[in-house]
mmCIF file of C-alpha atoms in Angstrom:
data_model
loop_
_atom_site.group_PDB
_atom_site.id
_atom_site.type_symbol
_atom_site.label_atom_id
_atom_site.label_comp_id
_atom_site.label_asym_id
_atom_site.label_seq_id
_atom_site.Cartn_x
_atom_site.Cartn_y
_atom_site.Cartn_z
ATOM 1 C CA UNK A 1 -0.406 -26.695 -2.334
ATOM 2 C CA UNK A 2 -0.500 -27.166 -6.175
ATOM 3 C CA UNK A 3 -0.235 -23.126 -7.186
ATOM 4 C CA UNK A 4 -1.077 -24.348 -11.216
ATOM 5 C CA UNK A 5 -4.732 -25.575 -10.075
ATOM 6 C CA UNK A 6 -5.419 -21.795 -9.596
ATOM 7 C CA UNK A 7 -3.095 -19.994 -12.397
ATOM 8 C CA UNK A 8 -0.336 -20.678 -14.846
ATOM 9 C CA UNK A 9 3.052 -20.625 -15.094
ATOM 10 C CA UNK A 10 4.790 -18.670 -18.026
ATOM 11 C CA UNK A 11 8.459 -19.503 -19.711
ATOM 12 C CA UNK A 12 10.137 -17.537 -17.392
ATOM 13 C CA UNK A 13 8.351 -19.345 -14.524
ATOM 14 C CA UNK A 14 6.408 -16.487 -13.448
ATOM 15 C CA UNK A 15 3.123 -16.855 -11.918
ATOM 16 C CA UNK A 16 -0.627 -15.583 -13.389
ATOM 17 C CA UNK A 17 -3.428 -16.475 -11.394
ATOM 18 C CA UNK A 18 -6.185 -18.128 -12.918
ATOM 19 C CA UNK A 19 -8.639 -15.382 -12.600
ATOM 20 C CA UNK A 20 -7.793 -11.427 -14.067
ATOM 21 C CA UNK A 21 -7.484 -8.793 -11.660
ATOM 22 C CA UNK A 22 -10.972 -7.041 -10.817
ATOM 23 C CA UNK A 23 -12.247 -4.103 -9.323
ATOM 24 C CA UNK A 24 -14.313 -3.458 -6.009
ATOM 25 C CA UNK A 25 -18.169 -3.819 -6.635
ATOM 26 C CA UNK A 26 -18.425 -0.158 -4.910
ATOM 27 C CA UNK A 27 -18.703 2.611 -6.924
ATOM 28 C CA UNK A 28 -20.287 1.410 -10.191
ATOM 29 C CA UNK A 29 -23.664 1.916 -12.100
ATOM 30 C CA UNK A 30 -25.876 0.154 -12.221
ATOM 31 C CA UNK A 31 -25.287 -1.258 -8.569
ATOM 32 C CA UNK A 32 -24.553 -4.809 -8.514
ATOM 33 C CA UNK A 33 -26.473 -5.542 -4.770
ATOM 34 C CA UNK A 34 -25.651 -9.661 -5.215
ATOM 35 C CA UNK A 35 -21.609 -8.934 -6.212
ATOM 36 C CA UNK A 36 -21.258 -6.290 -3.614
ATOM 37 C CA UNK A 37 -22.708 -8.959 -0.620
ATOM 38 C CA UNK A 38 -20.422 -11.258 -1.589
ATOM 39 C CA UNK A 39 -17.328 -9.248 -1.668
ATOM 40 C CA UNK A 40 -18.262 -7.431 1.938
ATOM 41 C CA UNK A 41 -16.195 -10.341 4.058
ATOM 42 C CA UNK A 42 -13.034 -9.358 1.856
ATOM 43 C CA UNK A 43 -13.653 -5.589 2.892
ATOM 44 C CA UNK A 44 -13.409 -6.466 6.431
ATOM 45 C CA UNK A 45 -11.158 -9.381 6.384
ATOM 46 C CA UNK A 46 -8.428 -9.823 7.246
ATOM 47 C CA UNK A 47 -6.241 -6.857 6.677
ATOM 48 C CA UNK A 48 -9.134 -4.051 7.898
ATOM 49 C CA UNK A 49 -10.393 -5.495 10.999
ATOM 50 C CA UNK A 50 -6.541 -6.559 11.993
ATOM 51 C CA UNK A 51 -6.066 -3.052 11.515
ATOM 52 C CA UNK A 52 -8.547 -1.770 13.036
ATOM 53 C CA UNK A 53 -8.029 -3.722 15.989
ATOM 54 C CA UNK A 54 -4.366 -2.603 16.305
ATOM 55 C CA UNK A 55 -5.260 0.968 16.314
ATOM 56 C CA UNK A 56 -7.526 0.229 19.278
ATOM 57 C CA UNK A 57 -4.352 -1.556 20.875
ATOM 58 C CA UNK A 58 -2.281 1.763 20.209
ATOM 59 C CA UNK A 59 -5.245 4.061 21.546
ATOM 60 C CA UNK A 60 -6.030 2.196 25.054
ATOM 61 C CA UNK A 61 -2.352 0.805 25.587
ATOM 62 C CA UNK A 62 0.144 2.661 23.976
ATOM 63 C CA UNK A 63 -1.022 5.942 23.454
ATOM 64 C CA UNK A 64 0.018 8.649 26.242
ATOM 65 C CA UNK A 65 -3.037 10.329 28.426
ATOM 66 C CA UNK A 66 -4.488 13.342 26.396
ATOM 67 C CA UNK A 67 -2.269 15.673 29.157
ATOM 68 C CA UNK A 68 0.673 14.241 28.281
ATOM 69 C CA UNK A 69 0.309 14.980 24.706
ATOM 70 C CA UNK A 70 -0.542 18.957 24.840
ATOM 71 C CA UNK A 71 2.941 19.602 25.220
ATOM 72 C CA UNK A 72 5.456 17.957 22.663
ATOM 73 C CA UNK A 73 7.908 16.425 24.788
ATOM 74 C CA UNK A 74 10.624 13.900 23.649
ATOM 75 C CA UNK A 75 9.640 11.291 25.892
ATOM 76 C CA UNK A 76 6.098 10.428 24.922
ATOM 77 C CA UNK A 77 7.659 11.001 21.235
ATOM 78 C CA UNK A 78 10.799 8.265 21.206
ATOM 79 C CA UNK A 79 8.175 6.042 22.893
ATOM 80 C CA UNK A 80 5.805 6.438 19.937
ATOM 81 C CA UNK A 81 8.506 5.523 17.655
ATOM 82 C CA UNK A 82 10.038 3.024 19.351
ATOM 83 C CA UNK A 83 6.713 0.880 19.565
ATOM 84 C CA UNK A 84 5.964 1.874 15.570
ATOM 85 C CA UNK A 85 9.247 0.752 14.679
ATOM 86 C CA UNK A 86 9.010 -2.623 16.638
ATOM 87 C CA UNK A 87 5.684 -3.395 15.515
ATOM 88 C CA UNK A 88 7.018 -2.699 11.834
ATOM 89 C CA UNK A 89 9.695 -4.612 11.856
ATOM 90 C CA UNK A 90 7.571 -7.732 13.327
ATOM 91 C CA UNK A 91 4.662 -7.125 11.265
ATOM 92 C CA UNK A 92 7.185 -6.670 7.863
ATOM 93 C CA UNK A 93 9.331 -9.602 9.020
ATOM 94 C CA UNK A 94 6.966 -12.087 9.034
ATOM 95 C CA UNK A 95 6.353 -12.131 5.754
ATOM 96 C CA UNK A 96 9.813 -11.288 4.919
ATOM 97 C CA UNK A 97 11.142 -14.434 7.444
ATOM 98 C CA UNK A 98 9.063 -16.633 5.821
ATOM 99 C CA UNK A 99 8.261 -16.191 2.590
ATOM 100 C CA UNK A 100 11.705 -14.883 1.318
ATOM 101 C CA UNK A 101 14.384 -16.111 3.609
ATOM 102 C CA UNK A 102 13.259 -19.411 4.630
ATOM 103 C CA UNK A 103 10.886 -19.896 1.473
ATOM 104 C CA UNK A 104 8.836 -22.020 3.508
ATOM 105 C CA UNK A 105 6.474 -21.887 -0.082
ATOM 106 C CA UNK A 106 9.457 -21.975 -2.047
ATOM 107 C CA UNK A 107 7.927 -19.687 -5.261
ATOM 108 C CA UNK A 108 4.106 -21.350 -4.893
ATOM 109 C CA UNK A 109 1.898 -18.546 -6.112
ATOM 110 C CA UNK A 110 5.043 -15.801 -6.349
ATOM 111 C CA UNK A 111 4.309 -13.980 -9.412
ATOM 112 C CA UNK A 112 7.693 -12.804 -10.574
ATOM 113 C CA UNK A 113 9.931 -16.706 -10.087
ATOM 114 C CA UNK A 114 12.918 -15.121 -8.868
ATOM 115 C CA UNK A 115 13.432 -13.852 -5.314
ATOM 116 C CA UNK A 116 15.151 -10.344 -4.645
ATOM 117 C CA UNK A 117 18.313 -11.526 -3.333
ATOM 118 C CA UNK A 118 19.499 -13.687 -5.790
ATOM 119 C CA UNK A 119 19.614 -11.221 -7.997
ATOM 120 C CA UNK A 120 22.431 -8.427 -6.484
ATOM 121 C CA UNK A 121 21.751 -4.905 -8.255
ATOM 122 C CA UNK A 122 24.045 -1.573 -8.136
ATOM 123 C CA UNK A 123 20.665 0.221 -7.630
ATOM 124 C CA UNK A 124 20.467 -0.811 -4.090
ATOM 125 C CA UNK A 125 22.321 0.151 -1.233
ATOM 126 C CA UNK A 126 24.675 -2.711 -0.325
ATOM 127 C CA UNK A 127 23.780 -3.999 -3.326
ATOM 128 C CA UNK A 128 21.167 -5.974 -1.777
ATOM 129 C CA UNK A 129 17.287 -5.040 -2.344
ATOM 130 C CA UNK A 130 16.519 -6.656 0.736
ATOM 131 C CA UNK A 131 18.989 -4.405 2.945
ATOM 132 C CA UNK A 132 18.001 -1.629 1.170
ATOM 133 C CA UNK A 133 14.000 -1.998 1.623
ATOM 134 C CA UNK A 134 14.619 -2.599 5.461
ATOM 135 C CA UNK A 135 16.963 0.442 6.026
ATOM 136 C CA UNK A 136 14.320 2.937 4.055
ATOM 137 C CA UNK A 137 11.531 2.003 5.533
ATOM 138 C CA UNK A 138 12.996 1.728 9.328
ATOM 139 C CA UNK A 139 15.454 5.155 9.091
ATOM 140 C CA UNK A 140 12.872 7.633 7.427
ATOM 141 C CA UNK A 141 9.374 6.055 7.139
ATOM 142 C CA UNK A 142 8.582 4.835 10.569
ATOM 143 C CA UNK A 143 9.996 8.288 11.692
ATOM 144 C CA UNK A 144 7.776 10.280 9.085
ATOM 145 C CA UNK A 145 5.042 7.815 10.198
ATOM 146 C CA UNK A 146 5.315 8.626 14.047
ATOM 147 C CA UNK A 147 6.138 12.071 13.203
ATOM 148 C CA UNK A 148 2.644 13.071 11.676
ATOM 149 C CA UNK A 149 1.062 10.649 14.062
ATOM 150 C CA UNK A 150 2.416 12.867 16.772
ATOM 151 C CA UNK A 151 1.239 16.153 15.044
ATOM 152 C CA UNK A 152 -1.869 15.012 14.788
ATOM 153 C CA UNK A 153 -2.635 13.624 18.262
ATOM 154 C CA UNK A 154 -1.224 16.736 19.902
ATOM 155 C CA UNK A 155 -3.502 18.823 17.809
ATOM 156 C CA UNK A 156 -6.371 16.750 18.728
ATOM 157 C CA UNK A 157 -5.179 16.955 22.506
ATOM 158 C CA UNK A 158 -5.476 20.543 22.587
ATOM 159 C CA UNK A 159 -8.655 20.841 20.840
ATOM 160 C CA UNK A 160 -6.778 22.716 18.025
ATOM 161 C CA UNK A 161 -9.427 20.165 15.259
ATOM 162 C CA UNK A 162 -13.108 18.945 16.571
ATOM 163 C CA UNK A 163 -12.996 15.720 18.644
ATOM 164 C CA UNK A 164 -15.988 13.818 18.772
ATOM 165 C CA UNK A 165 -16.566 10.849 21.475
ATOM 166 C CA UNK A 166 -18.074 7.709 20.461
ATOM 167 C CA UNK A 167 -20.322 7.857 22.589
ATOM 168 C CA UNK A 168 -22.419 11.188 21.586
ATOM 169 C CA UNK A 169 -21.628 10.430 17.742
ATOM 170 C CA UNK A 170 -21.502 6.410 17.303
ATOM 171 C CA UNK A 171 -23.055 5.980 13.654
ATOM 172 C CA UNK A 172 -21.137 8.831 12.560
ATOM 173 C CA UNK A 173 -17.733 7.973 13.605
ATOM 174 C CA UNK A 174 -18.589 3.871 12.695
ATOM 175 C CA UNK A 175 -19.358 5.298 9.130
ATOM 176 C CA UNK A 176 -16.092 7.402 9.119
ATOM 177 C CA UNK A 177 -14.754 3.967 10.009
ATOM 178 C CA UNK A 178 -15.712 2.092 7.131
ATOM 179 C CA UNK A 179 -14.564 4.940 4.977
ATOM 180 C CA UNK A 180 -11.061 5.332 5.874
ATOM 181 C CA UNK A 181 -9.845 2.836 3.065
ATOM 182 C CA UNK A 182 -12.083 4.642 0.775
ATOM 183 C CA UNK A 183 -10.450 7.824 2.234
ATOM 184 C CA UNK A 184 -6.871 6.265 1.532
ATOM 185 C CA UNK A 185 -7.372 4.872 -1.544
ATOM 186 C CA UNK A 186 -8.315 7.756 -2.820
ATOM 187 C CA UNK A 187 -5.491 10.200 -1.582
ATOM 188 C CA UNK A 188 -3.545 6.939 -2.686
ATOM 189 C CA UNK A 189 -4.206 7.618 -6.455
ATOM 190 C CA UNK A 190 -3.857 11.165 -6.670
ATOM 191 C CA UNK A 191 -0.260 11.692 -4.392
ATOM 192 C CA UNK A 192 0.925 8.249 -7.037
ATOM 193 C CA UNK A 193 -0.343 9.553 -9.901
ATOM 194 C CA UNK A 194 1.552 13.147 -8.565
ATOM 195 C CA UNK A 195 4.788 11.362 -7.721
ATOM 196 C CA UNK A 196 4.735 9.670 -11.574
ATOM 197 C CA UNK A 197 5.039 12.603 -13.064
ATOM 198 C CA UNK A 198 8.446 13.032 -14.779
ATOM 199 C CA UNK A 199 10.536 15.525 -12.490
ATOM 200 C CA UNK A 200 8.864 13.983 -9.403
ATOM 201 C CA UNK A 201 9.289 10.193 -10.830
ATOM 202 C CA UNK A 202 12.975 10.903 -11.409
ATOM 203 C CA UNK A 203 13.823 12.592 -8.214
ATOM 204 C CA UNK A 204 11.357 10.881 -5.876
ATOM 205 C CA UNK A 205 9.321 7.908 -6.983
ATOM 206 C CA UNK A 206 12.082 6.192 -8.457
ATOM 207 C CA UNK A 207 13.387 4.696 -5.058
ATOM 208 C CA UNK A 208 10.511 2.735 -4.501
ATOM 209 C CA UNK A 209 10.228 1.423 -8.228
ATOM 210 C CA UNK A 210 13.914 0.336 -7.882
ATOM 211 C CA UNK A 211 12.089 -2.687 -6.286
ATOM 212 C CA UNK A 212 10.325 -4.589 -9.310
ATOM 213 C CA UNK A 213 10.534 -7.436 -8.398
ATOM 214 C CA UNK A 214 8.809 -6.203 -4.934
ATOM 215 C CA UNK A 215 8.869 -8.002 -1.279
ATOM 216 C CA UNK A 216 7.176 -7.349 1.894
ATOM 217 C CA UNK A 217 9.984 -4.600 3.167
ATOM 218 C CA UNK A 218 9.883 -2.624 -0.465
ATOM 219 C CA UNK A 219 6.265 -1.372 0.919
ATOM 220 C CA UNK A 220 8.174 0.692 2.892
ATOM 221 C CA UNK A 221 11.438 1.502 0.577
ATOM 222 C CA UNK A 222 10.760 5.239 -0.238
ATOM 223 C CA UNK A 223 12.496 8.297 -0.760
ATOM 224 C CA UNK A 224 11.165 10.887 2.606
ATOM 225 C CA UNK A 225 9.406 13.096 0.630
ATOM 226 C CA UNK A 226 7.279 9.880 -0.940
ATOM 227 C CA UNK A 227 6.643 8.648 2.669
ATOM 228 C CA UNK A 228 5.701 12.173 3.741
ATOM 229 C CA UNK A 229 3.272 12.374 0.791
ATOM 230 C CA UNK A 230 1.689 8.629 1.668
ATOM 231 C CA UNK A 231 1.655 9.069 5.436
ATOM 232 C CA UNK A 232 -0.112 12.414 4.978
ATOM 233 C CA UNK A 233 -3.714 10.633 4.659
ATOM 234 C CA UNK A 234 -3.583 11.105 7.935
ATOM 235 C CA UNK A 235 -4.279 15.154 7.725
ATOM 236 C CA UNK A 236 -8.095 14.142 6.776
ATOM 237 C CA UNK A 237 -8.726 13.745 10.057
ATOM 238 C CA UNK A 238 -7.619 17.297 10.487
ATOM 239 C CA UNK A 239 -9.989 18.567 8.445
ATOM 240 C CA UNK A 240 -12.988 16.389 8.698
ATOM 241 C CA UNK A 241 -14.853 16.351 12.279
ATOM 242 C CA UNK A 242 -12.965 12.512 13.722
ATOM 243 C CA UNK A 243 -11.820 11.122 16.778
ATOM 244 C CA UNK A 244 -8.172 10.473 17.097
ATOM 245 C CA UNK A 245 -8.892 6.762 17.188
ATOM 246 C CA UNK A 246 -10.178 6.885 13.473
ATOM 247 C CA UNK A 247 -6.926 8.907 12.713
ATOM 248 C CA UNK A 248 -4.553 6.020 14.110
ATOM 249 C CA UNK A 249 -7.046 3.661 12.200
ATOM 250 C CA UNK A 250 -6.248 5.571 9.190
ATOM 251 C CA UNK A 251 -2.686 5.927 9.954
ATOM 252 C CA UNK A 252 -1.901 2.199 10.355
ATOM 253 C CA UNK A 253 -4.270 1.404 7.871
ATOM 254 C CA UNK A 254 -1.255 2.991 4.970
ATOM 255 C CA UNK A 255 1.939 1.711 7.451
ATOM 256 C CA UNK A 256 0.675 -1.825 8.027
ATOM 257 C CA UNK A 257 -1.734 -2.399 4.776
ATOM 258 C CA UNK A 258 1.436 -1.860 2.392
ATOM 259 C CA UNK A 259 2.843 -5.099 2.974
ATOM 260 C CA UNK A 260 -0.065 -7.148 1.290
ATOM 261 C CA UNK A 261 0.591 -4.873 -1.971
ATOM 262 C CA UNK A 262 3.906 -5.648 -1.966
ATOM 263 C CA UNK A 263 4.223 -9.756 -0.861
ATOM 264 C CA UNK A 264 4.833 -10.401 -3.854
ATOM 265 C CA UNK A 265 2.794 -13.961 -3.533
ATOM 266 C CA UNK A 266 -0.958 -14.527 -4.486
ATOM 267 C CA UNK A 267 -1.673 -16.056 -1.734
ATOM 268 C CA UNK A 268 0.234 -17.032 1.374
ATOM 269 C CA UNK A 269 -0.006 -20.654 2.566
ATOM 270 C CA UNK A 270 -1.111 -21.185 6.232
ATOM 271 C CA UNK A 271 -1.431 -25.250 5.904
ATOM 272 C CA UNK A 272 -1.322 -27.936 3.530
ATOM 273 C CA UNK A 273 -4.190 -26.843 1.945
ATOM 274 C CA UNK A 274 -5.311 -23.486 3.039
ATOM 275 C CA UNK A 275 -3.897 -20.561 1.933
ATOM 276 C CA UNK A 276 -4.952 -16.895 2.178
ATOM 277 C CA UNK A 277 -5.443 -14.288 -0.534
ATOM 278 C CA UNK A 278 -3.148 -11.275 -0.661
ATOM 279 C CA UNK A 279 -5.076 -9.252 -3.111
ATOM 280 C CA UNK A 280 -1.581 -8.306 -3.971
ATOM 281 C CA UNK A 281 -1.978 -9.007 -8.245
ATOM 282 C CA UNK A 282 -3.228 -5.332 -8.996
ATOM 283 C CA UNK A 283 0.002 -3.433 -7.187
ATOM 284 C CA UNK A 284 2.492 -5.962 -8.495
ATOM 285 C CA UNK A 285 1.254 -5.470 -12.209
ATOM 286 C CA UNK A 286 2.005 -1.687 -10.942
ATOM 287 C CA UNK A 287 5.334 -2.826 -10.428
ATOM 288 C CA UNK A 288 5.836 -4.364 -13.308
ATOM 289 C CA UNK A 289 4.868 -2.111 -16.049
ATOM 290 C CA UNK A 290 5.489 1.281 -14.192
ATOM 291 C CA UNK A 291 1.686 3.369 -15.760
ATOM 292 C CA UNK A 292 -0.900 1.335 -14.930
ATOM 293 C CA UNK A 293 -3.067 0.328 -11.679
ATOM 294 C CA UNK A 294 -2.319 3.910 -10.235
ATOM 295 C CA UNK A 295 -4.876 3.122 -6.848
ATOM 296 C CA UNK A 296 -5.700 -0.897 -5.599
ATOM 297 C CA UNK A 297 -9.217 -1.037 -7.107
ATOM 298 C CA UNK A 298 -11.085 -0.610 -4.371
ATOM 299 C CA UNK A 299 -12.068 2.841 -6.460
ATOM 300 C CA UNK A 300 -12.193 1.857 -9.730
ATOM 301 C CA UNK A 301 -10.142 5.436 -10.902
ATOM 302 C CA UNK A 302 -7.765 3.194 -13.015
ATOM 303 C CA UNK A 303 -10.888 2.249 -14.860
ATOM 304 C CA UNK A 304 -12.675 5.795 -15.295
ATOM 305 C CA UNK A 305 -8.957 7.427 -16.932
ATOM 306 C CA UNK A 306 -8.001 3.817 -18.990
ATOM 307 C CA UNK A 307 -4.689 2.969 -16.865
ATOM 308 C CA UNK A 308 -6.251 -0.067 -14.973
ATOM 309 C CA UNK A 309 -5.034 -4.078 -16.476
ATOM 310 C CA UNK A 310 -5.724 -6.689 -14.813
ATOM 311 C CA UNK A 311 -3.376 -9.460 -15.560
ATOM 312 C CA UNK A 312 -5.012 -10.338 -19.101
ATOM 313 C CA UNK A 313 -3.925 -10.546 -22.465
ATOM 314 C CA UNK A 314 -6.116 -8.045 -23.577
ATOM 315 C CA UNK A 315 -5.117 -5.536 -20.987
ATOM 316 C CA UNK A 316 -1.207 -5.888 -22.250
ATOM 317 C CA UNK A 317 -2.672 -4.821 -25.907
ATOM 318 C CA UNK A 318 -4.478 -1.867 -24.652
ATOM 319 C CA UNK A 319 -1.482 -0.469 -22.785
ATOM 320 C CA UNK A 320 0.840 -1.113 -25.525
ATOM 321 C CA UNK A 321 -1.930 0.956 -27.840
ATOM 322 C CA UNK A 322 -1.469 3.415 -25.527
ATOM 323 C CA UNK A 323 2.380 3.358 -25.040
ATOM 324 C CA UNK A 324 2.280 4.037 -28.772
ATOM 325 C CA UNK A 325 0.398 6.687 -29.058
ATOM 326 C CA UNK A 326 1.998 8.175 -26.176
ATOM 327 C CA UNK A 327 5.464 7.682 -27.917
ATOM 328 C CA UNK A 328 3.737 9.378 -30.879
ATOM 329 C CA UNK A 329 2.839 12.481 -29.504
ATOM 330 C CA UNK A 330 5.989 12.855 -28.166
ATOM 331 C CA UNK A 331 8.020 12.687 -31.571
ATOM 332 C CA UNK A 332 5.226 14.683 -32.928
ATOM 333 C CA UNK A 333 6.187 17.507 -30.387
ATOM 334 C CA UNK A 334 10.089 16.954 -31.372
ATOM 335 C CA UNK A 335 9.643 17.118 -34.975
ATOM 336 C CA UNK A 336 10.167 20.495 -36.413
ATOM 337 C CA UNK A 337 7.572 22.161 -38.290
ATOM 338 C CA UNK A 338 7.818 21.840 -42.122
ATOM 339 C CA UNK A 339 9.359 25.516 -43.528
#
């Protein structure tokens, strides 16, 4: 496909897409009934239904029986976490196989031109971004993952939170549904904009922002208290009447829905001319200039506190107004006070 018939590409050979980043139709006044029908499909698909349908996978196939799981045993455990960490490192590898080690698309729609690994940095372990994404996320966030997944489905097993069926509570539990990535973008913002404070940035946060230039396994490239913090969405359904199957939703919803943040590619090629969206252009601008696009739009958070761009011109002038006056206050607070 022909990337510049839907962006630009600048000096550098980075890619802009043709269109500036927007904001979910959702939560805005006055409602906007035509914009909001025509976004719906994007809501569900892909990512949310595939989702969706692989927590139902995990809950018929995978999951233990409910007597199995009242009594925390290693064996119903190391199986968890050997399925999670299988079905990461397929899910993660296939965009990672093809997109940055065969470069079947070569840098079509890749917003930064360069790929990770020809560029070695000191910052990584091994030197090697690449390496060092895939050993973070496999060594402490699939175990943090299965960890609280565990927690939670033995709490649920022995009736320690309320579990309701389906079947007695179906337009509940379908509405919790189509909440849970309102429910995760929202603890999304606040644990980022937490982890970007200055102590927390330097000691935490930084790990994953090693990765600017981000791929597929940087989703997962954390430090443990970051992926405890992320993976902890999962707790809501701890405190909010849910079924266990909504939990896993919810759960795999954050594990498997960072890669499309993170591909690093506008859209991913599946023929000569067909190509799917990755909705990834709000999350790499993240990436890029460190304080903006705290949450993925879906609330529109970024826009309510002024940290949201969205690719344009216009946006770059506001945050450097804002970088300024930032950097103002700051020597204002250093400068002594006139005697």
């Amino acid at each position: 496909m022909d990337d510049l018939k839907f962006g630009r590409r600048d000096k550098r050979g980075d890619y802009h897409p043709g269109e500036a980043a927007g904001t979910a139709p959702l939560f805005v006044f006055p409602p906007q009934p035509r914009a909001l029908l025509k976004w719906l499909p994007h809501y569900f698909f892909p990512y949310n239904a595939l989702f969706f349908v692989s927590a139902l996978v995990w809950w018929n196939w995978i999951v233990p029986p409910v007597e199995v799981m009242r009594t925390l045993a290693w064996g119903w455990v190391l199986w968890l976490l050997a399925v999670n960490a299988v079905a990461v490192f397929l899910w993660y590898s296939a965009f990672e196989l093809q997109l940055y080690i065969r470069r079947t698309q070569g840098n079509r729609f890749k917003y930064n031109g360069k790929f990770p690994a020809d560029t070695p940095s000191d910052v990584f372990w091994f030197k090697s971004q690449n390496l060092d994404n895939f050993l973070r996320g496999l060594l402490s966030g699939v175990p943090i993952w299965t960890g609280l997944e565990v927690l939670v489905l033995w709490a649920f097993a022995n009736g320690y939170v309320p579990w309701l069926s389906f079947a007695a509570n179906p337009v509940y539990l379908a509405l919790l549904c189509l909440v849970v990535p309102v429910i995760h973008e929202f603890h999304f913002f606040c644990i980022h904009r937490l982890i970007h404070t200055p102590f927390l940035y330097k000691w935490v946060h930084s790990v994953h922002h090693n990765s600017i230039n981000p791929s597929p396994w940087s989703s997962l490239s954390m430090h443990p208290v970051e992926h405890l913090l992320y993976f902890s969405t999962i707790f809501y359904h701890l405190i909010i009447p849910s079924n266990p199957l909504v939990a896993l939703y919810q759960l795999h919803f954050a594990g498997f829905g960072a890669v499309p943040g993170h591909v690093g590619f506008d859209k991913v090629e599946v023929g000569e001319d067909q190509a799917v969206d990755t909705h990834a252009y709000i999350h790499y601008l993240h990436h890029k200039y460190f304080e903006v696009n705290y949450g993925d739009g879906l609330i529109p958070i970024d826009r309510w506190v002024g940290t949201f761009h969205d690719g344009s011109k216009a946006a770059e002038e506001q945050m450097n107004a804002r970088y300024r006056k930032k950097k103002e206050r700051l020597n204002a607070s250093k400068t002594p006070p006139a005697q």
